Amino acid sequence: MEQALIIIAVVVVALVFVALIRTMRIVPQRSAFIVERLGKYHKTLEAGMHILFPFIDKVAYKHTLKEQAVDVAPQMCITRDNISVEVDGILYMQVMDAKNASYGIGNYSFASTQLAQTTMRSVIGKLDLDKTFEERDSINSAIVEAVDAASDPWGVKVTRYEVKNITPPQSIKEAMEKQMKAEREKRAVIAESEGERQAQINRADGEKQAAIARSEGEKLRRINEADGRAAEIRAVATATAEGITEIAKSINAEGGSDAVNLRIAEQYITEFGNLAKVNNTMIIPSNLSDVAGFIATAKEVIGKMGSKA
């Protein structure tokens, strides 16, 4: 009898322990559990420990409230210029309402990726091939807007979408590589011609500045030479005037007249003799006695200059 009571007690303890295990739920941080009571939505459990009624309440759905990254499988899209390209991407979403995420749709992740793929095909179909590589931001924005609007009743927020790869056919890739090579060569030729043009402009400017500098230097040289010649002329004129003045003063001094007569006679005779040495033919004055008259005339002129001084 006692052994039967022990067995019953053990069974009761086990049942109590199982009941506690089934009724106690610990919800991790940034998670949400959906509790159903007798098959109907009862409440949403947030982070922490919760006690449920055994055999009546059960956790039907578990959701993470963290942002999730979902791969969007590669798919073939046709551009506006009828080129087939393979496009894939990553969709970022976050559960905002755990109840709607549980009952609004069967699988919100699968539905969101499918909607992202259909929207991607639609957006790519409106663009030329070249634009698909340039308009990644607009493609991402269009997909986010479309998927977010559709997923709002599901309690899911689409935060962003990123296109990973846009892969055109091999023949198109080869044509694009040739086009890029030709474009690079074109830019290189243009850059080289621009450099040569700038070099010619720089050389012309340098020659212009050099010519201006040479002309300015020549101008200053001529001005300096002219100033020097003018100063020389002024100095010679001043010295000549001073010399004449001194001569006039000497003539007016005592014995000056006789000295002048003697000097004039000497120069006359000297020049007359030099003339005889240079020329084979010599013209002799008809009256050599006119030498005294010449001396008198010169003396008279010098005397007048002395009186004026």
Short mmCIF file of N, CA and C in Angstrom, two decimals, residues 1 4 6 14 27 35 57 62-63 94 100 126 135 138 153 192 199 218 233 254 258 280 304 308:
data_model
loop_
_atom_site.label_atom_id
_atom_site.label_comp_id
_atom_site.label_asym_id
_atom_site.label_seq_id
_atom_site.Cartn_x
_atom_site.Cartn_y
_atom_site.Cartn_z
N MET A 1 0.84 -1.21 0.00
CA MET A 1 0.00 0.00 0.00
C MET A 1 0.87 1.25 0.00
N ALA A 4 2.43 1.83 -3.34
CA ALA A 4 1.51 2.40 -4.31
C ALA A 4 1.35 3.90 -4.10
N ILE A 6 3.61 5.87 -2.88
CA ILE A 6 4.85 6.52 -3.34
C ILE A 6 4.83 6.70 -4.84
N ALA A 14 5.61 14.50 -11.09
CA ALA A 14 6.03 14.58 -12.50
C ALA A 14 5.02 15.38 -13.32
N VAL A 27 10.54 34.56 -23.01
CA VAL A 27 10.66 35.17 -24.33
C VAL A 27 11.98 35.96 -24.39
N VAL A 35 0.31 33.69 -28.57
CA VAL A 35 -0.36 32.67 -27.74
C VAL A 35 -1.80 32.50 -28.23
N ASP A 57 -3.64 27.01 -23.24
CA ASP A 57 -2.86 27.98 -24.00
C ASP A 57 -1.66 27.29 -24.65
N LYS A 62 6.34 32.16 -33.29
CA LYS A 62 7.47 32.86 -32.69
C LYS A 62 8.09 33.77 -33.76
N HIS A 63 8.28 35.04 -33.41
CA HIS A 63 8.82 36.00 -34.36
C HIS A 63 10.00 36.74 -33.73
N GLN A 94 11.62 44.04 -41.32
CA GLN A 94 11.51 43.94 -39.86
C GLN A 94 10.06 43.76 -39.49
N ASN A 100 -0.19 40.51 -36.89
CA ASN A 100 -0.47 40.56 -38.33
C ASN A 100 0.51 39.70 -39.11
N LYS A 126 11.69 49.11 -67.71
CA LYS A 126 11.52 50.51 -68.09
C LYS A 126 12.84 51.21 -68.39
N GLU A 135 21.25 53.51 -62.56
CA GLU A 135 20.05 53.85 -61.78
C GLU A 135 19.80 52.85 -60.66
N SER A 138 17.59 54.36 -57.87
CA SER A 138 16.17 54.49 -58.22
C SER A 138 15.51 53.12 -58.24
N PRO A 153 -0.09 45.49 -44.44
CA PRO A 153 -1.12 44.70 -43.73
C PRO A 153 -0.56 43.45 -43.07
N GLU A 192 45.52 64.08 -74.32
CA GLU A 192 46.82 64.39 -74.92
C GLU A 192 46.75 65.65 -75.76
N ALA A 199 50.24 73.32 -73.75
CA ALA A 199 51.68 73.55 -73.84
C ALA A 199 52.00 74.62 -74.88
N GLU A 218 65.30 96.99 -74.38
CA GLU A 218 65.85 97.81 -75.48
C GLU A 218 65.43 99.27 -75.33
N ILE A 233 76.88 115.87 -74.58
CA ILE A 233 76.80 117.10 -75.37
C ILE A 233 76.78 118.33 -74.48
N GLU A 254 96.66 141.88 -69.82
CA GLU A 254 97.87 142.55 -70.33
C GLU A 254 98.72 141.56 -71.10
N ASP A 258 99.01 140.35 -77.89
CA ASP A 258 100.21 139.89 -78.59
C ASP A 258 100.30 138.37 -78.63
N ASN A 280 99.86 117.44 -103.94
CA ASN A 280 100.90 117.74 -104.94
C ASN A 280 100.73 119.13 -105.51
N LYS A 304 85.97 141.35 -79.80
CA LYS A 304 84.54 141.58 -79.59
C LYS A 304 83.93 140.50 -78.67
N LYS A 308 82.04 141.06 -75.01
CA LYS A 308 80.68 140.58 -74.68
C LYS A 308 80.69 139.73 -73.42
#
